[in-house]
PDB file of N, CA and C in Angstrom:
ATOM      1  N   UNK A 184     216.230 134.474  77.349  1.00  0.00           N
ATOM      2  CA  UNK A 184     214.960 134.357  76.692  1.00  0.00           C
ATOM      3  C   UNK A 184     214.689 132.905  76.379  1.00  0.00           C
ATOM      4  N   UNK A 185     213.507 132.439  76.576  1.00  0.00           N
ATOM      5  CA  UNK A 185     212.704 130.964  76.141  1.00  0.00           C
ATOM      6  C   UNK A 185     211.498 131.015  76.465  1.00  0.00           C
ATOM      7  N   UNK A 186     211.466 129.695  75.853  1.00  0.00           N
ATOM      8  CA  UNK A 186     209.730 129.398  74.851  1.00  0.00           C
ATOM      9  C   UNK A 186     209.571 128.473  75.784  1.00  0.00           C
ATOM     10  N   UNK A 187     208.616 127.863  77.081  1.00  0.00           N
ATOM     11  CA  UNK A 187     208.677 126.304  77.279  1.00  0.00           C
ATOM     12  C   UNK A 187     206.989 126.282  77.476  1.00  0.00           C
ATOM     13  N   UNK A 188     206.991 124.921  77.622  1.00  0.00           N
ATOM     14  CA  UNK A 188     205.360 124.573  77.738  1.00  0.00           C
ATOM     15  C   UNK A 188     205.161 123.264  78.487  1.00  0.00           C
ATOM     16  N   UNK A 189     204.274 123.266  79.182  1.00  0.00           N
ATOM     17  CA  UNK A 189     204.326 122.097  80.206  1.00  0.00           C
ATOM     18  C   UNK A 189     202.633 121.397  79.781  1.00  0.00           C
ATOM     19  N   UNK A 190     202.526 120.294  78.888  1.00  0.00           N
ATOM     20  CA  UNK A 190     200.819 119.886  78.863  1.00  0.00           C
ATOM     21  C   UNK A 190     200.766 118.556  79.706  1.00  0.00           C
ATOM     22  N   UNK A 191     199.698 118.905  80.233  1.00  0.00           N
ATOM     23  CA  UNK A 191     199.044 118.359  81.561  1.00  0.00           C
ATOM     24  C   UNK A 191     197.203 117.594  80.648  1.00  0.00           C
ATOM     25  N   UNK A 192     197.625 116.038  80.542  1.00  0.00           N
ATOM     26  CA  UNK A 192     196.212 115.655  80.221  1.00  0.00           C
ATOM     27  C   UNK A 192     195.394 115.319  81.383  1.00  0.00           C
ATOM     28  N   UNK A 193     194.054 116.777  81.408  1.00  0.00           N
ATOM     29  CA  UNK A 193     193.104 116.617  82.423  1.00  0.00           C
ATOM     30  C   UNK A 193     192.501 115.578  82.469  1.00  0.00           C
ATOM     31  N   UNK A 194     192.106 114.745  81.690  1.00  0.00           N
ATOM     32  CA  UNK A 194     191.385 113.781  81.638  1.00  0.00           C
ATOM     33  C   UNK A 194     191.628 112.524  82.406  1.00  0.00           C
ATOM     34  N   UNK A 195     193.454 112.416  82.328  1.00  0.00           N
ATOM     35  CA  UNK A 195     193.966 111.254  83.041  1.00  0.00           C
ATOM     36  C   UNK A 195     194.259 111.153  84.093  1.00  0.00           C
ATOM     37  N   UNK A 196     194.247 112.794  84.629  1.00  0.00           N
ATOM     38  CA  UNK A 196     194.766 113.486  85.607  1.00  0.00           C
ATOM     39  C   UNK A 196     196.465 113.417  85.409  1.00  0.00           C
ATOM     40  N   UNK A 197     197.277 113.124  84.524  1.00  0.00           N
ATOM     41  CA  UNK A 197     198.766 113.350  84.339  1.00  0.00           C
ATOM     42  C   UNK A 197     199.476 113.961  83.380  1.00  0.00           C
ATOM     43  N   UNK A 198     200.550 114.402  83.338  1.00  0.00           N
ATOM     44  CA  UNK A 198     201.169 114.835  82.041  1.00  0.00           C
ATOM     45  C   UNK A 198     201.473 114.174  80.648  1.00  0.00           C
ATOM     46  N   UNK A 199     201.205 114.809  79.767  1.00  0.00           N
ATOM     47  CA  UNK A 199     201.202 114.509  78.380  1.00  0.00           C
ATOM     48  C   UNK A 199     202.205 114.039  77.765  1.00  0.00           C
ATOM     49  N   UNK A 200     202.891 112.410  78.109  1.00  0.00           N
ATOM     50  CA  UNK A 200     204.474 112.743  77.663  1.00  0.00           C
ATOM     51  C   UNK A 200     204.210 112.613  76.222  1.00  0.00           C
ATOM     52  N   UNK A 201     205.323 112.746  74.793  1.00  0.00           N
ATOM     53  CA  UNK A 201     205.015 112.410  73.596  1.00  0.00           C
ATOM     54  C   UNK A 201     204.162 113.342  72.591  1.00  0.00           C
ATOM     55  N   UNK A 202     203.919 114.239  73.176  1.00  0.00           N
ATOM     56  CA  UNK A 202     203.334 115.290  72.475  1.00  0.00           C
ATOM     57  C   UNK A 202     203.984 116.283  71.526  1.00  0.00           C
ATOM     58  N   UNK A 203     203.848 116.113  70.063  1.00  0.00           N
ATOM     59  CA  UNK A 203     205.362 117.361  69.158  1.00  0.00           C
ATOM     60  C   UNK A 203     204.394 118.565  69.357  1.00  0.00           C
ATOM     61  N   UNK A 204     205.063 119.040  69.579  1.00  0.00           N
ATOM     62  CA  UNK A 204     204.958 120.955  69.671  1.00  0.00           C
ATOM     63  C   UNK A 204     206.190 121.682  68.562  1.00  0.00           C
ATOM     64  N   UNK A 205     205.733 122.665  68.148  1.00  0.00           N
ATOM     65  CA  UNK A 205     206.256 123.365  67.319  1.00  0.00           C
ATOM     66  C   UNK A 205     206.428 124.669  67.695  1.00  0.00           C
ATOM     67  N   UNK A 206     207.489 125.462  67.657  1.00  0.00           N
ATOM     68  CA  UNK A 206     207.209 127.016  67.830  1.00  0.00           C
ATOM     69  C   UNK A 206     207.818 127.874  66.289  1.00  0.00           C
ATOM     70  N   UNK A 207     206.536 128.467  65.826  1.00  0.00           N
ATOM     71  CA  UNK A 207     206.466 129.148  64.672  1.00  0.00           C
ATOM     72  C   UNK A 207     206.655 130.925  64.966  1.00  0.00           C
ATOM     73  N   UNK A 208     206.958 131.764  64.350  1.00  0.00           N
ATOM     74  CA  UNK A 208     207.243 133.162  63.960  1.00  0.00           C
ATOM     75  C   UNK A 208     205.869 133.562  63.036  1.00  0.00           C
ATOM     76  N   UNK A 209     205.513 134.423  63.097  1.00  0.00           N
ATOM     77  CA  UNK A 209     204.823 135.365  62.040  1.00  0.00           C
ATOM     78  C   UNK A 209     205.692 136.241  61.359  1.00  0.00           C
ATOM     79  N   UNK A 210     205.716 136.177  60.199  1.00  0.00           N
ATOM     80  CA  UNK A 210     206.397 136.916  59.160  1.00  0.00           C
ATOM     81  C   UNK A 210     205.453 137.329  58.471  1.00  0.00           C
ATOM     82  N   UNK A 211     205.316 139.098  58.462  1.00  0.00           N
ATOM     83  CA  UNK A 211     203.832 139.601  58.224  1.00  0.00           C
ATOM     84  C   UNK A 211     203.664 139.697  56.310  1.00  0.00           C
ATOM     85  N   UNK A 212     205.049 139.056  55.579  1.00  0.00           N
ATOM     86  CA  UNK A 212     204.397 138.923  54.497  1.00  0.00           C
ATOM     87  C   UNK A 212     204.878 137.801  53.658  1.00  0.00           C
ATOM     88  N   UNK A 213     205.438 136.441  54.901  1.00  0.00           N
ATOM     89  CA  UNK A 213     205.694 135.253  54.270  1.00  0.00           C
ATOM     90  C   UNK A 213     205.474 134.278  54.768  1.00  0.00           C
ATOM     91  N   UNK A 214     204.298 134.862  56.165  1.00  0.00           N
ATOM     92  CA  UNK A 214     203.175 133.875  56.688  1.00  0.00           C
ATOM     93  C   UNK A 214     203.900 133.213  57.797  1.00  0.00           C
ATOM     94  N   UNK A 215     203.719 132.037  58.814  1.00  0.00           N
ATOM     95  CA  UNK A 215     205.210 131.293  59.464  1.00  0.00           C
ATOM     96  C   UNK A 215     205.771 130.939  58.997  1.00  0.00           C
ATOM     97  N   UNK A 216     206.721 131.162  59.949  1.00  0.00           N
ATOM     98  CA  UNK A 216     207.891 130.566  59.944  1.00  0.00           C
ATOM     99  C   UNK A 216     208.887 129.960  60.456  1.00  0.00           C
ATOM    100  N   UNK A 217     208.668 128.374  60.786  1.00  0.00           N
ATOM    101  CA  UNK A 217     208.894 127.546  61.934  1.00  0.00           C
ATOM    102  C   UNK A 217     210.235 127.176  62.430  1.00  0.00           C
ATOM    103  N   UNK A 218     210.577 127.993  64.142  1.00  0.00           N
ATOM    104  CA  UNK A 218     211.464 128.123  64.945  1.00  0.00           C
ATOM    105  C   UNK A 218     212.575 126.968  64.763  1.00  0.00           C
ATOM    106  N   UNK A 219     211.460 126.302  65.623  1.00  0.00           N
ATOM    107  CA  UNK A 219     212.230 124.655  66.288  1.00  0.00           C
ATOM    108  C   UNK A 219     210.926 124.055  66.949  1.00  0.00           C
ATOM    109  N   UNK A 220     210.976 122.767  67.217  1.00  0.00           N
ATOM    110  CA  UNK A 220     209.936 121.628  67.257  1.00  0.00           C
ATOM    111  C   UNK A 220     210.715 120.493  68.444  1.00  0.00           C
ATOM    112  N   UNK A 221     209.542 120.259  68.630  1.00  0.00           N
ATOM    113  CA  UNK A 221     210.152 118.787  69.806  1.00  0.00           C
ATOM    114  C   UNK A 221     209.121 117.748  70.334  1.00  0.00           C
ATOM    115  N   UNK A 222     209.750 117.085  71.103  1.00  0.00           N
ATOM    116  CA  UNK A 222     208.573 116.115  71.858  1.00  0.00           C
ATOM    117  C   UNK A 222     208.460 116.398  73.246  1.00  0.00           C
ATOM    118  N   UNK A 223     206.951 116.351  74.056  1.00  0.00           N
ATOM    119  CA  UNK A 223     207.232 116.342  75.440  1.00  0.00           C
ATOM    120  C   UNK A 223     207.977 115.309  76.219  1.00  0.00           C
ATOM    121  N   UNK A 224     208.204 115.283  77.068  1.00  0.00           N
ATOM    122  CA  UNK A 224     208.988 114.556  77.552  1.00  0.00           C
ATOM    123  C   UNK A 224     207.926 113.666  79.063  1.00  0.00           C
ATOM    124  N   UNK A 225     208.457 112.744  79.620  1.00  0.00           N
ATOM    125  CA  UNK A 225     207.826 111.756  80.235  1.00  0.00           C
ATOM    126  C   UNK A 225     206.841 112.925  81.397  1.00  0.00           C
ATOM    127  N   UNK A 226     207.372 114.244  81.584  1.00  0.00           N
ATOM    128  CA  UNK A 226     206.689 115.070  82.646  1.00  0.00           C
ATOM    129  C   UNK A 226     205.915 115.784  82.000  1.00  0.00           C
ATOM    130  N   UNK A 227     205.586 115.617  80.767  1.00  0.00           N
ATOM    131  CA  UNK A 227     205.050 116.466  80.158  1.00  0.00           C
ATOM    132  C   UNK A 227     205.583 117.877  79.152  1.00  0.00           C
ATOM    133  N   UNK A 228     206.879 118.474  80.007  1.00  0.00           N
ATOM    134  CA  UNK A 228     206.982 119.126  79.749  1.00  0.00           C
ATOM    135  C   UNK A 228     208.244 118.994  78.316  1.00  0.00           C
ATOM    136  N   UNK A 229     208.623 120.454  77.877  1.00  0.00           N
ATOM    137  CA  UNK A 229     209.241 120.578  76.589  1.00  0.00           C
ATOM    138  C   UNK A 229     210.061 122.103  76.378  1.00  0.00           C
ATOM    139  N   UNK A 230     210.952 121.905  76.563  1.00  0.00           N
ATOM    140  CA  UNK A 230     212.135 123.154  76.592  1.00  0.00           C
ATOM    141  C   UNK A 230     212.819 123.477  75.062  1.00  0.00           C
ATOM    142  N   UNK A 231     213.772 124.255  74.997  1.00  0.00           N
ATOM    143  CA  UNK A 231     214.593 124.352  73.858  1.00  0.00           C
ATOM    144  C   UNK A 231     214.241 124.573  72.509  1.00  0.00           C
ATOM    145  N   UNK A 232     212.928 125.619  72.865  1.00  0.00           N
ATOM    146  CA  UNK A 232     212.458 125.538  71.272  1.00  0.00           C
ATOM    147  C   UNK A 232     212.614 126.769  70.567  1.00  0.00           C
ATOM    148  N   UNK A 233     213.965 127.879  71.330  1.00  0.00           N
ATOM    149  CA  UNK A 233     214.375 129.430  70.835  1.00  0.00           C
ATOM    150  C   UNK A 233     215.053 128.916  69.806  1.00  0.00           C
ATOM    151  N   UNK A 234     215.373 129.549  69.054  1.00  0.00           N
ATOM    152  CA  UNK A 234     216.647 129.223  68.004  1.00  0.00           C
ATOM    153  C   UNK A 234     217.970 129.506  68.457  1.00  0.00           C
ATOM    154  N   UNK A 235     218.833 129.279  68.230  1.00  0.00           N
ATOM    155  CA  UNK A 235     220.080 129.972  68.823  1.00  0.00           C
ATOM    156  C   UNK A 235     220.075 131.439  68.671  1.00  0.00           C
ATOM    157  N   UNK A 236     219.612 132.102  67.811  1.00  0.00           N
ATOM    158  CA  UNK A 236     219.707 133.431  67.494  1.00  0.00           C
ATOM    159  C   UNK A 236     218.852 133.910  68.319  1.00  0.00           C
ATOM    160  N   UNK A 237     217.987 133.683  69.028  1.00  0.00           N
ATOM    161  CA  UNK A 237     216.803 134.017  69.993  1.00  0.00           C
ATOM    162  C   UNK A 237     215.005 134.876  69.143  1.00  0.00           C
ATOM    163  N   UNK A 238     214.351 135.048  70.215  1.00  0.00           N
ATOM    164  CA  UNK A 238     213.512 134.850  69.600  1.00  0.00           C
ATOM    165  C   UNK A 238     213.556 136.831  69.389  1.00  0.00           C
ATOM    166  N   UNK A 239     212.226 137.143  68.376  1.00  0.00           N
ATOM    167  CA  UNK A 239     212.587 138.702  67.978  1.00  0.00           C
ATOM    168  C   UNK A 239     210.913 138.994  68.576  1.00  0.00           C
ATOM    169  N   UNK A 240     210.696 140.198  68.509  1.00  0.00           N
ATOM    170  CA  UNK A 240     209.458 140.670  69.146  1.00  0.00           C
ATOM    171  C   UNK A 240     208.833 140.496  67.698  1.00  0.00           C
ATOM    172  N   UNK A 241     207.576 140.360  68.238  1.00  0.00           N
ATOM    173  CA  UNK A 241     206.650 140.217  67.272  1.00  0.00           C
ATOM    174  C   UNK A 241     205.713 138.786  67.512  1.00  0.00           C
ATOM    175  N   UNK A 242     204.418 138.142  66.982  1.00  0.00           N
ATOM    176  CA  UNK A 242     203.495 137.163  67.150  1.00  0.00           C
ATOM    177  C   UNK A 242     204.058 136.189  67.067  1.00  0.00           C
ATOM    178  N   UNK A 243     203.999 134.738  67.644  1.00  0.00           N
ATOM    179  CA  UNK A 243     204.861 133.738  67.711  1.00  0.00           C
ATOM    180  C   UNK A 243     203.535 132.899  67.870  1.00  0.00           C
ATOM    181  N   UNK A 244     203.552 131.316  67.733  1.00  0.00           N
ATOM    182  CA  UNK A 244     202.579 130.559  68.007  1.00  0.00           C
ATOM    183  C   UNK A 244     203.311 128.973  68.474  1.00  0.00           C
ATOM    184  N   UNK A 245     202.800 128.616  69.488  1.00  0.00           N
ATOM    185  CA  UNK A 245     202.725 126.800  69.568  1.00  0.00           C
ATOM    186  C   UNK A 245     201.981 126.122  68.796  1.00  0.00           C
ATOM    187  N   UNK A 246     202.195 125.115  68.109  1.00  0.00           N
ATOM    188  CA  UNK A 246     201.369 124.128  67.618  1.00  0.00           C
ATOM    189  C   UNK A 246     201.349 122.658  68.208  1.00  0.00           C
ATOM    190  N   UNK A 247     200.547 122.626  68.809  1.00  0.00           N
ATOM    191  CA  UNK A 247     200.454 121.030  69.670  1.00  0.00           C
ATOM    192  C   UNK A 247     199.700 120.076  68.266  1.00  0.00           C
ATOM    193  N   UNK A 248     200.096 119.260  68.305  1.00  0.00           N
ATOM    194  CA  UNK A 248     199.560 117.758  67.536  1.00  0.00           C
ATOM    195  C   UNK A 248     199.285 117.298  68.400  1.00  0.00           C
ATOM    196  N   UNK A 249     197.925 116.930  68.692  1.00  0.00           N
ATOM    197  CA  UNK A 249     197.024 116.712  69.666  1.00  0.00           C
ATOM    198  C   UNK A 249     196.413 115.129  68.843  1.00  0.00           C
ATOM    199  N   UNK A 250     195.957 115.379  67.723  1.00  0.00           N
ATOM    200  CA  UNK A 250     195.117 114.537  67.324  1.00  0.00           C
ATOM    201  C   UNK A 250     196.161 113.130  67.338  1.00  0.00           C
ATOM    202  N   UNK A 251     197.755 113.215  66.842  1.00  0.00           N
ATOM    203  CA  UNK A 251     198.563 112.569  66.434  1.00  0.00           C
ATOM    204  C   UNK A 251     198.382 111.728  67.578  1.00  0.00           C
ATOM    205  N   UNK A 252     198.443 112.204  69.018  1.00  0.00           N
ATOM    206  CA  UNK A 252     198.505 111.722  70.314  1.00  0.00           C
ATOM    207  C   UNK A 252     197.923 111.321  70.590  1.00  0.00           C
ATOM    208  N   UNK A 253     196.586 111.477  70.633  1.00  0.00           N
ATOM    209  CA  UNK A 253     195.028 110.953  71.266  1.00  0.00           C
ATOM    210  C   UNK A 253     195.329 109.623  70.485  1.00  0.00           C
ATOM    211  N   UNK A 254     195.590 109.956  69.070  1.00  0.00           N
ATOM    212  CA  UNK A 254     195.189 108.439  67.922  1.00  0.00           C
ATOM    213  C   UNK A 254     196.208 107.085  68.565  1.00  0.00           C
ATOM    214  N   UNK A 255     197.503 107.725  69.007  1.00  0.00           N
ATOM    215  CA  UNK A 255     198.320 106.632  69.320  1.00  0.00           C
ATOM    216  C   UNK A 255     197.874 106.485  70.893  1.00  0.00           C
ATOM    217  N   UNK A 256     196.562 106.705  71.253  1.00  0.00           N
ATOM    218  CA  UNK A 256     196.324 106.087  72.574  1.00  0.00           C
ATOM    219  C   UNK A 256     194.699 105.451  72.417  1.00  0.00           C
ATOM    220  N   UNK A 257     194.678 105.613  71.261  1.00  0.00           N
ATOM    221  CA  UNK A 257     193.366 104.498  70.979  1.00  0.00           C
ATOM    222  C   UNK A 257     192.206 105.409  71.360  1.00  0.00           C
ATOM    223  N   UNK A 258     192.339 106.861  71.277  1.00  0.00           N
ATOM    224  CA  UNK A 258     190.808 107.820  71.444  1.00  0.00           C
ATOM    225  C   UNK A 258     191.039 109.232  70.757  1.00  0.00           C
ATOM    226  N   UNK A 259     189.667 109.340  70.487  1.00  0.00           N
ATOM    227  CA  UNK A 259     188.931 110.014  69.481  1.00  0.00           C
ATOM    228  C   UNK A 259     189.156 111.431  70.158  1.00  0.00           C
ATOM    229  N   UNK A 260     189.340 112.561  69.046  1.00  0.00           N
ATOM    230  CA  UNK A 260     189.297 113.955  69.630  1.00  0.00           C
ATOM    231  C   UNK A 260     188.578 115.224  68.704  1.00  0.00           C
ATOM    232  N   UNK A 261     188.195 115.723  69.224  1.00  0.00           N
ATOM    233  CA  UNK A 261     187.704 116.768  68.540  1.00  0.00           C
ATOM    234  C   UNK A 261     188.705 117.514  67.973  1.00  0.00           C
ATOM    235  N   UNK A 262     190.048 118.287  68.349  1.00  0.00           N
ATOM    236  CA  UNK A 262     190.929 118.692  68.311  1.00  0.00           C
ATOM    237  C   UNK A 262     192.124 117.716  67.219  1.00  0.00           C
ATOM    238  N   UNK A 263     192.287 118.143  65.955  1.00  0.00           N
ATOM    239  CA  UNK A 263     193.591 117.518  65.470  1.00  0.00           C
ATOM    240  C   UNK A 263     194.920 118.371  65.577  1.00  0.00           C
ATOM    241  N   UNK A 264     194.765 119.518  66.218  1.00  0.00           N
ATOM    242  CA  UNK A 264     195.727 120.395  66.720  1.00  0.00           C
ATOM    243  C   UNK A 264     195.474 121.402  67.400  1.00  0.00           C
ATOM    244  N   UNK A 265     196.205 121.556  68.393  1.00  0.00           N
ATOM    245  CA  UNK A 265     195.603 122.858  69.133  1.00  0.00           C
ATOM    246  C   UNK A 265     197.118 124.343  68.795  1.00  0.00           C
ATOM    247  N   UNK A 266     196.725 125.358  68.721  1.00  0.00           N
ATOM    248  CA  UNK A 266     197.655 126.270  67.788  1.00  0.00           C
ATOM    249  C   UNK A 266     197.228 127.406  69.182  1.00  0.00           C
ATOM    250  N   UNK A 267     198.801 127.921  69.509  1.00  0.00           N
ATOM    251  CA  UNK A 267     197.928 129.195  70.412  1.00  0.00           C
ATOM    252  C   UNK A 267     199.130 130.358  70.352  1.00  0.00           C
ATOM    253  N   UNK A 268     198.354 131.226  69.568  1.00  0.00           N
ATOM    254  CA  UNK A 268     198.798 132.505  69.668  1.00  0.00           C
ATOM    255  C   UNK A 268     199.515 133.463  70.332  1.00  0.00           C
ATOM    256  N   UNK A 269     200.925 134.027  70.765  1.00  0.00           N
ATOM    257  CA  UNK A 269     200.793 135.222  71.611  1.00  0.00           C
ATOM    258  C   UNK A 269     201.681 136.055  70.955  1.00  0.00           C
ATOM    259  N   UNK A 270     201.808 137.054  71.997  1.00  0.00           N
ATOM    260  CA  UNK A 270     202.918 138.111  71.464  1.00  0.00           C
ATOM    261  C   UNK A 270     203.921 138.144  72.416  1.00  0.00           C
ATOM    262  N   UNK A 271     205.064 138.466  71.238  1.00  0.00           N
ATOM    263  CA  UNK A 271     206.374 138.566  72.177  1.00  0.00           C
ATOM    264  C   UNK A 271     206.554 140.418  72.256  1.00  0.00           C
ATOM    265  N   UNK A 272     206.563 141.262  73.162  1.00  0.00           N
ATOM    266  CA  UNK A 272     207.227 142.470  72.744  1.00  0.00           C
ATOM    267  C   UNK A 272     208.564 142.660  73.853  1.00  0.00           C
ATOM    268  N   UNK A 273     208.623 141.340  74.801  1.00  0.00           N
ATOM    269  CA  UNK A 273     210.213 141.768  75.451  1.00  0.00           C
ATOM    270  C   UNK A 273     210.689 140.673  74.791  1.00  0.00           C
ATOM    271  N   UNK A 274     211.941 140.141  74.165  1.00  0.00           N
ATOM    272  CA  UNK A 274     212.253 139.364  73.547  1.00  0.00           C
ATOM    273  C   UNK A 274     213.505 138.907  74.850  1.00  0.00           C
ATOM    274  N   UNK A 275     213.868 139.482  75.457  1.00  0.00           N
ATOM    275  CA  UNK A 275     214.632 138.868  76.839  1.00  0.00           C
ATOM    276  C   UNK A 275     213.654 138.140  77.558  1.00  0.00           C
ATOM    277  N   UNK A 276     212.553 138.327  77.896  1.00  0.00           N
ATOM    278  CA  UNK A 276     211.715 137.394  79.035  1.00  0.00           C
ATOM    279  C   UNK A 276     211.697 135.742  78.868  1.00  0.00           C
ATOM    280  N   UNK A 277     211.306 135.247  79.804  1.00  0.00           N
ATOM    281  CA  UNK A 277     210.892 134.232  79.231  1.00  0.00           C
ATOM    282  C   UNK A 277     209.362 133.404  79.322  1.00  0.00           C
ATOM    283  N   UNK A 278     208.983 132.741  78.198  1.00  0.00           N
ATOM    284  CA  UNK A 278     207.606 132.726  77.845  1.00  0.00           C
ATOM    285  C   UNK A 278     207.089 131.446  77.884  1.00  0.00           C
ATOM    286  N   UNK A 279     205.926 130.843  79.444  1.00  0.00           N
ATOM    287  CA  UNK A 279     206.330 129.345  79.367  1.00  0.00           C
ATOM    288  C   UNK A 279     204.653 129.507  79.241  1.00  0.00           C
ATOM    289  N   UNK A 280     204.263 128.640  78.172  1.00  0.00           N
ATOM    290  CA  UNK A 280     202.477 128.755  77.910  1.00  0.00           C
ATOM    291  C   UNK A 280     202.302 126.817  78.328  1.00  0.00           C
ATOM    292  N   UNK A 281     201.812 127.140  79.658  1.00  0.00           N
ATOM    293  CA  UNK A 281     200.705 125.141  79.679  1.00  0.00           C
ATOM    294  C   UNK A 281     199.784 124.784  78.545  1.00  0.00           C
ATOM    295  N   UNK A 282     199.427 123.957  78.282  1.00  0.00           N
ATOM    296  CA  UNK A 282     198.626 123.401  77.649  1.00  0.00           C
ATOM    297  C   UNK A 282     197.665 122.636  78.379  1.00  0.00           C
ATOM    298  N   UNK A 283     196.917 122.803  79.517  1.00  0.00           N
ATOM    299  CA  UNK A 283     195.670 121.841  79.553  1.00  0.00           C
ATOM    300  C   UNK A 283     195.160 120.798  78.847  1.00  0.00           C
ATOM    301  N   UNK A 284     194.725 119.433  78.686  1.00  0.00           N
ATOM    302  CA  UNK A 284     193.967 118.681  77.206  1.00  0.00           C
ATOM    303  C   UNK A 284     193.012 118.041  77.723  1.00  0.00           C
ATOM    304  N   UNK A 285     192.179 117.799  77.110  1.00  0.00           N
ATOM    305  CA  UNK A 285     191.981 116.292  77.010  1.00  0.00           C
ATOM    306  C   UNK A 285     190.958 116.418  75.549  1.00  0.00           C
ATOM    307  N   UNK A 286     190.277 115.715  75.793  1.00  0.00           N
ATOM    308  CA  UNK A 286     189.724 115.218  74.074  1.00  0.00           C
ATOM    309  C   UNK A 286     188.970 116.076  73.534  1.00  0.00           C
ATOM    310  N   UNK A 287     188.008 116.857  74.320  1.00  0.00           N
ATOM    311  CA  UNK A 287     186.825 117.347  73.872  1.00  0.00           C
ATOM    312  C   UNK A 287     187.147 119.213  74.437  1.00  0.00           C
ATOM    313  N   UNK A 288     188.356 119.386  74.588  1.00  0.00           N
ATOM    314  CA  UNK A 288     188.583 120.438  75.410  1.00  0.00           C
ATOM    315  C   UNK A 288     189.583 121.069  75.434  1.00  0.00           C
ATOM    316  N   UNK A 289     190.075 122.261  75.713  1.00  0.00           N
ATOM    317  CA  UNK A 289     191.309 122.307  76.280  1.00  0.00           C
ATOM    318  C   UNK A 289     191.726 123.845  76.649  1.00  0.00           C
ATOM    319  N   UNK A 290     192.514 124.549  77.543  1.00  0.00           N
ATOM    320  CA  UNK A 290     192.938 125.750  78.064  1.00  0.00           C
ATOM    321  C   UNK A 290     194.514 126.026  77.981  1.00  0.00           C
ATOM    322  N   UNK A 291     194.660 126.892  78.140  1.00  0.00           N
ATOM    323  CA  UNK A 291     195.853 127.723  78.550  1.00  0.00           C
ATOM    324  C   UNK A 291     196.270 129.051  78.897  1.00  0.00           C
ATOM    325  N   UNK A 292     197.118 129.424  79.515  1.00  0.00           N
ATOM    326  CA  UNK A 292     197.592 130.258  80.303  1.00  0.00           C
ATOM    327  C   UNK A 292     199.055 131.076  79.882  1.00  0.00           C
ATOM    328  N   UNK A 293     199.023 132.172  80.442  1.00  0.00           N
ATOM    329  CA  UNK A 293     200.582 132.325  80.285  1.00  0.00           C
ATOM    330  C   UNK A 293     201.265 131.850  81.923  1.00  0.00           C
ATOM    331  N   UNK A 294     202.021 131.407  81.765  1.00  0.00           N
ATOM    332  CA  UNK A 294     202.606 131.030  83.346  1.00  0.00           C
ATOM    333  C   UNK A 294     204.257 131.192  83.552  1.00  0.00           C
ATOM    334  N   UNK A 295     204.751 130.996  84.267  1.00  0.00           N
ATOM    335  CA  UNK A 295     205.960 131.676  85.163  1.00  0.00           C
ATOM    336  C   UNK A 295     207.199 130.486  84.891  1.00  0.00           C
TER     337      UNK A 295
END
């Protein structure tokens, strides 16, 4: 089982290195409750964010700091974080969500 995410800035046409991502839990009566966290790396992408104990079924979320990033490249964003939702109900699979960006915008997917 794992969490990974690969963000790709459309705008530059390249990957997002430097980007913290977070992976949070829903705890339905103590709100999140945050996994593990990291930086992308020069390809963009960002691994290792299960806990050792792995992840449990139930709503989980990424949190990209988007705004943090744009600011340390000298441009303006609509976005000061982009947060994206899913559900886990096989907790063996593994769960790799892209991030699309750029300033005024942004998508994602579940992907392979």
């Amino acid at each position: 089982m794992s969490v990974t995410t690969h963000v790709l800035d459309t705008s530059a046409g390249r990957p997002a290195a430097g980007v913290r991502v977070a992976l949070d839990a829903l705890d339905r009566q103590a709100g999140w409750r945050r996994l593990g966290d990291g930086t992308t790396g020069e390809n963009g992408r960002l691994e290792g964010l299960v806990p050792a104990g792995g992840l449990l079924a139930g709503t989980h979320r990424l949190v990209f700091e988007t705004g943090a990033w744009f600011a340390a490249r000298g441009l303006a964003t609509f976005y000061p974080e982009v947060s994206v939702a899913f559900e886990v109900t096989d907790p063996t699979e593994h769960f790799h969500v892209p991030l699309l960006l750029s300033p005024f915008g942004y998508s994602t997917y579940r992907g392979s």
